[in-house]
PDB file of C-alpha atoms and ligand atoms in Angstrom:
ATOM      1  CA  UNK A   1     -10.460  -4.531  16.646  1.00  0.00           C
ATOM      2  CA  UNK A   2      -6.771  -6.078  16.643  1.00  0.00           C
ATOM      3  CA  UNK A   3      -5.686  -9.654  15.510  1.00  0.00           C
ATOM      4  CA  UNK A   4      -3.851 -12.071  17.285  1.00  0.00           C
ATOM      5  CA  UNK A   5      -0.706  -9.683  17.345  1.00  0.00           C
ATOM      6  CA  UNK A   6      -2.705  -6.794  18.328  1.00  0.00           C
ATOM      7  CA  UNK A   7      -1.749  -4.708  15.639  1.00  0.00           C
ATOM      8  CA  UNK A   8      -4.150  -1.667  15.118  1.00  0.00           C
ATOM      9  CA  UNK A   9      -5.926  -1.673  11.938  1.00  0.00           C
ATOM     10  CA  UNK A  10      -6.478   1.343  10.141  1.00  0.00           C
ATOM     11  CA  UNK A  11      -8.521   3.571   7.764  1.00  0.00           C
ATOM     12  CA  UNK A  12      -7.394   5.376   4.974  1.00  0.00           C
ATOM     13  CA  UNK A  13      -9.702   7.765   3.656  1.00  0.00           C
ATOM     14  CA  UNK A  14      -8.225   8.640   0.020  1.00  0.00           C
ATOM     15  CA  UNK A  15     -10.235  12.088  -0.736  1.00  0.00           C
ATOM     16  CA  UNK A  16      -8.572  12.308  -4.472  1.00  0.00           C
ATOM     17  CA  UNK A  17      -9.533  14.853  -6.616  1.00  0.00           C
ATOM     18  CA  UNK A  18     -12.652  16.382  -4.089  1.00  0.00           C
ATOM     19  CA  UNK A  19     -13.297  18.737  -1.082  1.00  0.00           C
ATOM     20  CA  UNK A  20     -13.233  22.199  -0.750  1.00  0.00           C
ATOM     21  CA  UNK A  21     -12.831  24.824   2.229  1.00  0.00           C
ATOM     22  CA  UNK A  22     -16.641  24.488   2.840  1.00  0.00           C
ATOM     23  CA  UNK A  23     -16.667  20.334   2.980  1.00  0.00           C
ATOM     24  CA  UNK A  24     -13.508  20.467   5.329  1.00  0.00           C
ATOM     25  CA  UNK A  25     -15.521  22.624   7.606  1.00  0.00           C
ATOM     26  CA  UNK A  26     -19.092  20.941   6.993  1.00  0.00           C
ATOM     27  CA  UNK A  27     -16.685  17.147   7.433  1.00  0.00           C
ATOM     28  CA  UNK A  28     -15.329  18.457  10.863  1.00  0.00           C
ATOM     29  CA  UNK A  29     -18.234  19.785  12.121  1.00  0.00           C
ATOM     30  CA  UNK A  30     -19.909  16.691  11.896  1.00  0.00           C
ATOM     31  CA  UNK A  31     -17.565  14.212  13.263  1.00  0.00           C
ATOM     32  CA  UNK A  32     -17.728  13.609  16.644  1.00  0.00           C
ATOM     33  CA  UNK A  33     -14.267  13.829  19.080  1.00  0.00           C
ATOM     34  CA  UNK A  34     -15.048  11.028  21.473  1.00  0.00           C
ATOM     35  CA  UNK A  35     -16.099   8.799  18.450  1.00  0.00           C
ATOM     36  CA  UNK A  36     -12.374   8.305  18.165  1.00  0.00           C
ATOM     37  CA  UNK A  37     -10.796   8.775  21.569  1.00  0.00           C
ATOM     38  CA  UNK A  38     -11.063   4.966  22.234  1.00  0.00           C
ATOM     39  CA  UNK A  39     -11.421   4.050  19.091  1.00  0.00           C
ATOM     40  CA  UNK A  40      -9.310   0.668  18.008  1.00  0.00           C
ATOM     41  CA  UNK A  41      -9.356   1.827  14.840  1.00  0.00           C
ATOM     42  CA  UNK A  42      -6.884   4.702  13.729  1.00  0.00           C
ATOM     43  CA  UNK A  43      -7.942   6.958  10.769  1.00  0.00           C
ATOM     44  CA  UNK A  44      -5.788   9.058   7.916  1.00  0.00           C
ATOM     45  CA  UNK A  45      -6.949  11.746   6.090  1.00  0.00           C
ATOM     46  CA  UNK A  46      -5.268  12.231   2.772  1.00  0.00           C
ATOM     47  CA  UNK A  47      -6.331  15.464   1.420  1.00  0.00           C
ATOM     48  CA  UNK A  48      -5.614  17.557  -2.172  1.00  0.00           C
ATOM     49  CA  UNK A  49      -2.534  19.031  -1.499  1.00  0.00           C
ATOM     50  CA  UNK A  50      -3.531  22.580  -0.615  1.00  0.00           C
ATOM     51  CA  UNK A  51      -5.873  21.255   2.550  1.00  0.00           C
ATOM     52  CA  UNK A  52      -3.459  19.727   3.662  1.00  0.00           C
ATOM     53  CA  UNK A  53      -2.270  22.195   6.061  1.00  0.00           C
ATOM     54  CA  UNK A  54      -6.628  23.353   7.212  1.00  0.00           C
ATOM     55  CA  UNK A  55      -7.251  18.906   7.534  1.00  0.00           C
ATOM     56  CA  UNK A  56      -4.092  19.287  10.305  1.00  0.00           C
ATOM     57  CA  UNK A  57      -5.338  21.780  11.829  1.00  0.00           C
ATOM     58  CA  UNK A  58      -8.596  20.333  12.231  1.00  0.00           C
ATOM     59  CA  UNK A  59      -7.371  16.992  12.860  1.00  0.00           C
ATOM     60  CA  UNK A  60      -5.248  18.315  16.148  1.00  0.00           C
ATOM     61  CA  UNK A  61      -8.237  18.273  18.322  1.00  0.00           C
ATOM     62  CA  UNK A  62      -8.098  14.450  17.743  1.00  0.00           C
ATOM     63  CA  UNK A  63      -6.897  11.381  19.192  1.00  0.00           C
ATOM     64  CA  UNK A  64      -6.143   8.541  16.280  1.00  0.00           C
ATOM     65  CA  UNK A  65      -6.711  11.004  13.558  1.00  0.00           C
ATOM     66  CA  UNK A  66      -3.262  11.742  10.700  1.00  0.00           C
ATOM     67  CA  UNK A  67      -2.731  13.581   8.516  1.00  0.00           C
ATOM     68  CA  UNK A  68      -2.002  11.808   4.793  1.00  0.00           C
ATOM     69  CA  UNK A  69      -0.904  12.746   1.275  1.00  0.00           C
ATOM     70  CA  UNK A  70      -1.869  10.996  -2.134  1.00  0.00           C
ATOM     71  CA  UNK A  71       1.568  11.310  -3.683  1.00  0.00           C
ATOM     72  CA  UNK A  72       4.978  12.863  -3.850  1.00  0.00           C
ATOM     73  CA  UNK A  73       7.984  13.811  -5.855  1.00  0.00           C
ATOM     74  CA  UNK A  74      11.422  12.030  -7.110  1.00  0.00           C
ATOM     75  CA  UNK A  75      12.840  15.361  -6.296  1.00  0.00           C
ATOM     76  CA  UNK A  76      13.453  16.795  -3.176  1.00  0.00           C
ATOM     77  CA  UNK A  77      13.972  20.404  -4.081  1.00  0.00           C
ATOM     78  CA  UNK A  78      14.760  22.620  -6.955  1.00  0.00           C
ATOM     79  CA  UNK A  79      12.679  23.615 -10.029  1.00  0.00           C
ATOM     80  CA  UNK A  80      10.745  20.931 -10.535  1.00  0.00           C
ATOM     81  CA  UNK A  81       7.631  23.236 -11.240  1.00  0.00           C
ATOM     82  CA  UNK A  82       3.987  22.081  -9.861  1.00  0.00           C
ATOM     83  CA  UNK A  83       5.707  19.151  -7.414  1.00  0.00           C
ATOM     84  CA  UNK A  84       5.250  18.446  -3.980  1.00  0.00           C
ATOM     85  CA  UNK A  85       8.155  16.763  -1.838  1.00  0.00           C
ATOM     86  CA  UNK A  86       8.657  14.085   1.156  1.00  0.00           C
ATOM     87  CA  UNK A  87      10.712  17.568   2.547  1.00  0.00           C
ATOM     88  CA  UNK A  88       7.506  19.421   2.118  1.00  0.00           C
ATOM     89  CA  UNK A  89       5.119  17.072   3.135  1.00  0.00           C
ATOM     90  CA  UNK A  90       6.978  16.428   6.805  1.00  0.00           C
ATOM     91  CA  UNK A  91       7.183  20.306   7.560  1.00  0.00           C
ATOM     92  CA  UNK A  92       3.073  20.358   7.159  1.00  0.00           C
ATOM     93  CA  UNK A  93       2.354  17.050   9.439  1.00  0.00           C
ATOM     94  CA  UNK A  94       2.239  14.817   6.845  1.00  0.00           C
ATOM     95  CA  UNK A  95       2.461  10.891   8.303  1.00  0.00           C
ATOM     96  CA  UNK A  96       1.279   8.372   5.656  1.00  0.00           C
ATOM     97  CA  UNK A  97       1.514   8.958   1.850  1.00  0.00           C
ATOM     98  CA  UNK A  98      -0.408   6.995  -0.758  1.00  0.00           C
ATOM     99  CA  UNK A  99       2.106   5.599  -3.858  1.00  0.00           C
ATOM    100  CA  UNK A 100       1.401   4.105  -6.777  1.00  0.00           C
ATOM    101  CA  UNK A 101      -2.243   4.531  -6.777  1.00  0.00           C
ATOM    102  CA  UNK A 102      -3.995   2.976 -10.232  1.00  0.00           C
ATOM    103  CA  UNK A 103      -5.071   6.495 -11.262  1.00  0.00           C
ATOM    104  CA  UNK A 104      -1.756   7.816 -11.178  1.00  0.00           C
ATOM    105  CA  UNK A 105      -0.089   4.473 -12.787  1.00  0.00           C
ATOM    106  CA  UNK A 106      -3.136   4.758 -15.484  1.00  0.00           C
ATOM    107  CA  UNK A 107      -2.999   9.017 -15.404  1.00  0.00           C
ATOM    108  CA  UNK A 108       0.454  10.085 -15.222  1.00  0.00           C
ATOM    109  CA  UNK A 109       1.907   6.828 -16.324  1.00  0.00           C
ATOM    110  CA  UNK A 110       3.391   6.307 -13.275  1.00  0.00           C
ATOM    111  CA  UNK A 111       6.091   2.801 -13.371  1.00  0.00           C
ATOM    112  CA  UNK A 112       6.897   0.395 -10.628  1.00  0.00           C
ATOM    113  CA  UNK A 113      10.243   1.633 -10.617  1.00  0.00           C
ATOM    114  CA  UNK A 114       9.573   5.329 -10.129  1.00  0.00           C
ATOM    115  CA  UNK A 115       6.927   4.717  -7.476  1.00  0.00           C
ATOM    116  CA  UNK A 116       9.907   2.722  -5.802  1.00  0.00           C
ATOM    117  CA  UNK A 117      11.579   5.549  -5.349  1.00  0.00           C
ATOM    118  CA  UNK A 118       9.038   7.273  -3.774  1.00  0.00           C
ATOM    119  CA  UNK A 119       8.645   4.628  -1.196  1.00  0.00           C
ATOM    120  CA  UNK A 120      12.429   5.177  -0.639  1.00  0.00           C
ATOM    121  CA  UNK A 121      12.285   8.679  -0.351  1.00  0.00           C
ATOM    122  CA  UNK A 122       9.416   9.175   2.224  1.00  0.00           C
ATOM    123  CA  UNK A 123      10.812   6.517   4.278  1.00  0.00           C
ATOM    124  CA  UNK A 124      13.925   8.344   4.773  1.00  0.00           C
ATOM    125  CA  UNK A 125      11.878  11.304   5.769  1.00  0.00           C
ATOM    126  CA  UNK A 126      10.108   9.550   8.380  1.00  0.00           C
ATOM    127  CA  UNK A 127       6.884   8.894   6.862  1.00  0.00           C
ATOM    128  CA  UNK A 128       4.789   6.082   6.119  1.00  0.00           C
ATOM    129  CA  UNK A 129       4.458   5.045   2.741  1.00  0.00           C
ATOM    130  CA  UNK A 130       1.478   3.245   1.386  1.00  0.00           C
ATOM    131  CA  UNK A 131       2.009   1.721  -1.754  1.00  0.00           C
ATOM    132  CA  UNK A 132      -0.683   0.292  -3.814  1.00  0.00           C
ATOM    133  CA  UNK A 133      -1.008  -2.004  -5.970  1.00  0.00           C
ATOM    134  CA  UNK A 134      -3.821  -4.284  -7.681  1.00  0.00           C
ATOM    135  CA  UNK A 135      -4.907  -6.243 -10.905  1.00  0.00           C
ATOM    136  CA  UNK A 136      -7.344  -4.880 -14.430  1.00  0.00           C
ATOM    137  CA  UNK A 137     -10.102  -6.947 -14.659  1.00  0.00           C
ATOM    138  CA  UNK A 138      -7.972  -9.011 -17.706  1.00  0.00           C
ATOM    139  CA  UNK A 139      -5.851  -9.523 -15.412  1.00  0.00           C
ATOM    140  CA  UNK A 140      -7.806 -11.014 -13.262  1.00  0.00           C
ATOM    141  CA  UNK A 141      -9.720 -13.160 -16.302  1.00  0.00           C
ATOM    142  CA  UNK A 142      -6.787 -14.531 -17.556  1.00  0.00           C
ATOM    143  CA  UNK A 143      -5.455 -16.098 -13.781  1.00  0.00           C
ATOM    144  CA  UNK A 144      -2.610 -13.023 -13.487  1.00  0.00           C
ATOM    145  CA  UNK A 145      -3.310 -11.411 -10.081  1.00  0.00           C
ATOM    146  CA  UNK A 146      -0.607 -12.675  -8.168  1.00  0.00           C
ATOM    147  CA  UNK A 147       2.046 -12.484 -10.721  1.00  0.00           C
ATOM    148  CA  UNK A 148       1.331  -8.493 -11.157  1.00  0.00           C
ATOM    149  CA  UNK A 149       1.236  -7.853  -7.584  1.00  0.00           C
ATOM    150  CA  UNK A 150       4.662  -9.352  -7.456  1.00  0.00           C
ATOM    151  CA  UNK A 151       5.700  -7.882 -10.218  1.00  0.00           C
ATOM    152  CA  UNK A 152       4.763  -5.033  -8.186  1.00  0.00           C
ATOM    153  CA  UNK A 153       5.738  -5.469  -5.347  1.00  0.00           C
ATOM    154  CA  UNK A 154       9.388  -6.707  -6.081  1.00  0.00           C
ATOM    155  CA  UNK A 155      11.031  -3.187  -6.950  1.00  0.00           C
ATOM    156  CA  UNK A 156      10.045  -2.406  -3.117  1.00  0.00           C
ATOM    157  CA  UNK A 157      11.964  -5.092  -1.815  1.00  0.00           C
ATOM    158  CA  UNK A 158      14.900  -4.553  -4.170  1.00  0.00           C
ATOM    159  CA  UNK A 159      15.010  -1.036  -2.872  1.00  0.00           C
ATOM    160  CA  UNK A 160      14.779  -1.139   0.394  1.00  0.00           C
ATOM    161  CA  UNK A 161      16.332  -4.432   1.182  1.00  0.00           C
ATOM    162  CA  UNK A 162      19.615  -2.634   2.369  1.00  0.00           C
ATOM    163  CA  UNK A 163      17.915   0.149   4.526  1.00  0.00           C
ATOM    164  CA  UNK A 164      16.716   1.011   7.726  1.00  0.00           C
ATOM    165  CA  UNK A 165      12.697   0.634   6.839  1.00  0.00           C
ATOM    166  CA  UNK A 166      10.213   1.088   9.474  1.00  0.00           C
ATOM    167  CA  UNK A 167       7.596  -0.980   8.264  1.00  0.00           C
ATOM    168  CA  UNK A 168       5.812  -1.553   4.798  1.00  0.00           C
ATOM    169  CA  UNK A 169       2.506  -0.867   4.275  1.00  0.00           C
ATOM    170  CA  UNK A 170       0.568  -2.333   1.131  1.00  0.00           C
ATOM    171  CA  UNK A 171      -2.842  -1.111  -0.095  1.00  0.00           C
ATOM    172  CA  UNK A 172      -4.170  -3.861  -2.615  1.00  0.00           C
ATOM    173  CA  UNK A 173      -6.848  -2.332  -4.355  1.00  0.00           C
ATOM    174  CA  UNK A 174      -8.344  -4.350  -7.709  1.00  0.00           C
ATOM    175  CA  UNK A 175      -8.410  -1.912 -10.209  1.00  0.00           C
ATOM    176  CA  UNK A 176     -11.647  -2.966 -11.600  1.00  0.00           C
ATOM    177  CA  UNK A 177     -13.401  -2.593  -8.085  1.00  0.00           C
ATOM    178  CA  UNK A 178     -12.265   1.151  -7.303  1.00  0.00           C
ATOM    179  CA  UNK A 179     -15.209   3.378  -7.786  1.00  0.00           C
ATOM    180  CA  UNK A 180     -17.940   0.820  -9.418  1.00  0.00           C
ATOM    181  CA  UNK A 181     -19.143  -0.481  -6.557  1.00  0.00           C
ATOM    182  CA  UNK A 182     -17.933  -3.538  -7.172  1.00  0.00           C
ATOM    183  CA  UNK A 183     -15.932  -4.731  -4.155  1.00  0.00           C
ATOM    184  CA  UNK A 184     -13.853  -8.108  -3.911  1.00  0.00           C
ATOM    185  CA  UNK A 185     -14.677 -11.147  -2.069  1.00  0.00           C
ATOM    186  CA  UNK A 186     -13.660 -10.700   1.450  1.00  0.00           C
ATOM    187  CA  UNK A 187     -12.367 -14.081   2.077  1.00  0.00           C
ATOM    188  CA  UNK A 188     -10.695 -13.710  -1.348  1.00  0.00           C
ATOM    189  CA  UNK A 189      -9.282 -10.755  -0.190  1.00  0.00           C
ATOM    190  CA  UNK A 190      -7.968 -12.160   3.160  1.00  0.00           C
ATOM    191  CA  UNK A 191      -6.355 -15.097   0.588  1.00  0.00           C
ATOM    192  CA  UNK A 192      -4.515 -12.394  -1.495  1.00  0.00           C
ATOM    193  CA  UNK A 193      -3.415 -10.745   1.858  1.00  0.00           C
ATOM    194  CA  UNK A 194      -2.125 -14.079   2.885  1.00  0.00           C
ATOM    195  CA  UNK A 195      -0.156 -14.246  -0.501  1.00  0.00           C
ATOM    196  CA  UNK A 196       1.420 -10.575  -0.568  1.00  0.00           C
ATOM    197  CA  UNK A 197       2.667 -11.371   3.391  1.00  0.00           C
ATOM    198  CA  UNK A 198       3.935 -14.251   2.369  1.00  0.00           C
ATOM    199  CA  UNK A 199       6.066 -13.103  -1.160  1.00  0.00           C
ATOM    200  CA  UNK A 200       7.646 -10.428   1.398  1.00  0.00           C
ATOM    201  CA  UNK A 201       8.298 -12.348   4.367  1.00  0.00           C
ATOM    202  CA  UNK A 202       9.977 -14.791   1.884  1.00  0.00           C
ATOM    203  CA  UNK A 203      12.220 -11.991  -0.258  1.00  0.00           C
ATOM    204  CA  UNK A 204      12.978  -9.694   2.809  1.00  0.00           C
ATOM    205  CA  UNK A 205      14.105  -9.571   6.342  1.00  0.00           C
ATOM    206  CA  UNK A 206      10.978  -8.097   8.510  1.00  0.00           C
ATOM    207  CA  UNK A 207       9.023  -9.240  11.364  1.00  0.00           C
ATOM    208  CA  UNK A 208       5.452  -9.998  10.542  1.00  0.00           C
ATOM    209  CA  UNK A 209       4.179  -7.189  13.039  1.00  0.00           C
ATOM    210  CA  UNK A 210       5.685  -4.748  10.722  1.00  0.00           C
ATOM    211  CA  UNK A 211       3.924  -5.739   7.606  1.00  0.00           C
ATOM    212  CA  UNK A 212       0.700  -4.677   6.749  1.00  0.00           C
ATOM    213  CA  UNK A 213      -2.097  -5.446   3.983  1.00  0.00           C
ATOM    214  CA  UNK A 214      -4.751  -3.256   3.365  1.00  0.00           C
ATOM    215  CA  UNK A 215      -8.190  -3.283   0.939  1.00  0.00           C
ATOM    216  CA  UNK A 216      -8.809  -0.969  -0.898  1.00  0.00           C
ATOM    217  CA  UNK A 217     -12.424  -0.870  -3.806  1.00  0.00           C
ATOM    218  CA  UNK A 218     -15.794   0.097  -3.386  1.00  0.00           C
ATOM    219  CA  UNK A 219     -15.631  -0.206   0.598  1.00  0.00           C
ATOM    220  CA  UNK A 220     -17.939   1.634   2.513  1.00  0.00           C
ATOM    221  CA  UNK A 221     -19.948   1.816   5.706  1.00  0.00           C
ATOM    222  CA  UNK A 222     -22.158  -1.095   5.517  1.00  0.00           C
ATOM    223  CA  UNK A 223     -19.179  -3.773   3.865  1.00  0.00           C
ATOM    224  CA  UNK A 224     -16.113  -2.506   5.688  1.00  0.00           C
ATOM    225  CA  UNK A 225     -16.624  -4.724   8.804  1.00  0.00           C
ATOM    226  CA  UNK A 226     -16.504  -7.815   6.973  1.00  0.00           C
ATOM    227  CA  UNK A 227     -13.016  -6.944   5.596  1.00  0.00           C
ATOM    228  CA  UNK A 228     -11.683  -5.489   8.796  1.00  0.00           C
ATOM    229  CA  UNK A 229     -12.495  -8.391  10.679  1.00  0.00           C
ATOM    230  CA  UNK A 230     -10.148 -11.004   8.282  1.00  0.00           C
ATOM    231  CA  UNK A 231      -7.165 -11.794  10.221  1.00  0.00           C
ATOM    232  CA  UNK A 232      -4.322 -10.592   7.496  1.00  0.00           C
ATOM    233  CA  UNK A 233      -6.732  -7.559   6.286  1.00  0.00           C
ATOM    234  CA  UNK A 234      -4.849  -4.800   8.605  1.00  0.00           C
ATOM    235  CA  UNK A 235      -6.706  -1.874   7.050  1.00  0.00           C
ATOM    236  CA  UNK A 236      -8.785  -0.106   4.389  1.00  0.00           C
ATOM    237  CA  UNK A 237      -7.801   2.536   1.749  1.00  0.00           C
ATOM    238  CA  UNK A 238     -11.320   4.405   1.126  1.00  0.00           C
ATOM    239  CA  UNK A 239     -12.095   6.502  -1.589  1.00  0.00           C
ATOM    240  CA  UNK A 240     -15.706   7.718  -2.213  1.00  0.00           C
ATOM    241  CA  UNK A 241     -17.198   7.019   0.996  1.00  0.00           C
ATOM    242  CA  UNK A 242     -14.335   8.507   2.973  1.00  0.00           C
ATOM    243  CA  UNK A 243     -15.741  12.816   1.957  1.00  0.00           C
ATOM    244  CA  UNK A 244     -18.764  12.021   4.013  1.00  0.00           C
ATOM    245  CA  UNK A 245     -19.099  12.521   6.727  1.00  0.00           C
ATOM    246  CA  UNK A 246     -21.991  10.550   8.023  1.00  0.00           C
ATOM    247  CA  UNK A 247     -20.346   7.240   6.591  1.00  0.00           C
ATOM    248  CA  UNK A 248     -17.339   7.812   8.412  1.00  0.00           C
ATOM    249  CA  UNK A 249     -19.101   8.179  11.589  1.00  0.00           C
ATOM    250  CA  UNK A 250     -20.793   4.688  11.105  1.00  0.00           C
ATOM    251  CA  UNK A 251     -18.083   2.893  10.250  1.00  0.00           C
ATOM    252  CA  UNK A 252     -16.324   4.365  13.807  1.00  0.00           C
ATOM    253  CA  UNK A 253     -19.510   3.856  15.434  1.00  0.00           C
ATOM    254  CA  UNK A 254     -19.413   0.085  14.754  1.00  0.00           C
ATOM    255  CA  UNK A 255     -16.279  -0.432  15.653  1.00  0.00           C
ATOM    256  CA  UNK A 256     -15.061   0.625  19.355  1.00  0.00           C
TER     257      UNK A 256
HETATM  258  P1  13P B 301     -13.492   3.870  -3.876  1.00  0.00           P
HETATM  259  O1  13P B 301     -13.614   3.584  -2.390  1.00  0.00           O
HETATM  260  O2  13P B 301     -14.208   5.106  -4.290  1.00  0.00           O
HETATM  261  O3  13P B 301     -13.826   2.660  -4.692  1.00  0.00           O
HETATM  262  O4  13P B 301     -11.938   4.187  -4.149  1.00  0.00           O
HETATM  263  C1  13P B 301     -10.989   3.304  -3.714  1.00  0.00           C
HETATM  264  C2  13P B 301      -9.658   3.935  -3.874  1.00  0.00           C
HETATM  265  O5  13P B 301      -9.188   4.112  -4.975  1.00  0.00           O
HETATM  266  C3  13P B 301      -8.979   4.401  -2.658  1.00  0.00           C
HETATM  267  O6  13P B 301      -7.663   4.759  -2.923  1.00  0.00           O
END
């Protein structure tokens, strides 16, 4: 499954707040190797911090399988109590980290700005940052989307505009479909895709090939292909579906 540039698409399975020593075990035990061996699809695992370290070790025995985080520190160390760093997160494995999610903007009043710097930092480090962003359901109503995904957006491009980036990855997840089962209109989807590749190729120096657009709300095993298959849709971010593992396996199933 690869467009017209051949760029691998990509699953993102965003575990959040669930799992447990005995799931990890029970996911892994499950999920078979050669499933993924020629798979064209890659997959990331983004664990609660403390699996981290048991979801890489599992994860070795597999070929387009990483390792992911859900979120990181400003700081990169000191005593900055209860955080996590881009420092940290390289020395376990870590290659992609989710920032910006909604529940963290709507949770731990997370700004654009801040998550920014995030981006920044985990860059520098080497790792892959995912940033997300995605319109409330007013927002939506009253014709806003693609203002607040630029409003978004834009602090990105301000920040890294005068770096080295490797390449920017977007995960545009509606915050009114995450968790209800209510997913967005593919095609709509592949439209806002269309819009967010455009507002960066236009504001910032990069090569299409290195930008990438992802969906993220209410996905799972039986929708996903329809998403996957738009041209400017380069991945998903899953949440729910992505702790079992008998969805996981159909989704890889389908695609080869
Ligand atoms: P769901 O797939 O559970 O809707 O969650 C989406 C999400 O928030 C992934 O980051």
């Amino acid at each position: 499954m690869t467009n017209g540039k051949m760029k691998k698409k990509i699953i993102i399975g965003n575990w959040k707040l669930n799992g447990s020593l005995n799931m990890i075990e029970n996911f892994f035990k499950n999920l078979r190797i050669e499933m993924f061996q020629s798979s064209a699809l890659d997959f990331v695992i983004a664990p609660p911090f403390p699996y981290l370290m048991n979801v890489g070790r599992m994860i070795r025995r597999y070929h387009n399988v990483f390792l992911g985080a859900q979120n990181v520190d400003l700081h990169l160390i000191g005593a900055y109590t209860g955080e996590i760093s881009s420092l940290i997160l390289k020395d376990v494995g870590v290659k992609y980290t989710i920032v910006g999610h909604s529940e963290r903007r709507m949770y731990h009043l997370e700004k654009d700005a801040e998550i920014a710097k995030k981006f920044l930092l985990l860059q520098k480090e080497g790792i892959i940052p995912i940033l997300c962003v995605g319109e409330s359901l007013s927002e939506k109503r009253s014709g806003n989307t693609e203002s607040i995904l630029m409003k978004q957006i834009r602090p990105i491009i301000e920040m890294i505009r005068n770096t080295d980036f490797l390449k920017i990855m977007i995960a545009y997840e509606p915050v009114w479909s995450i968790g209800t089962g209510n997913s967005e209109d593919p095609s709509s989807v592949q439209k806002t895709a269309e819009f967010i590749k455009g507002y960066i190729l236009d504001n910032l120096d990069i090569r299409r090939e290195f930008l990438f657009i992802h969906y993220g709300g209410s996905v799972n095993s039986k929708n996903f292909q329809e998403f996957i298959e738009k041209p400017d849709i380069d991945g998903l971010l899953i949440g729910k579906c992505s702790i079992e593992y008998r969805s996981i396996s159909e989704i890889f199933s389908k695609i080869k």
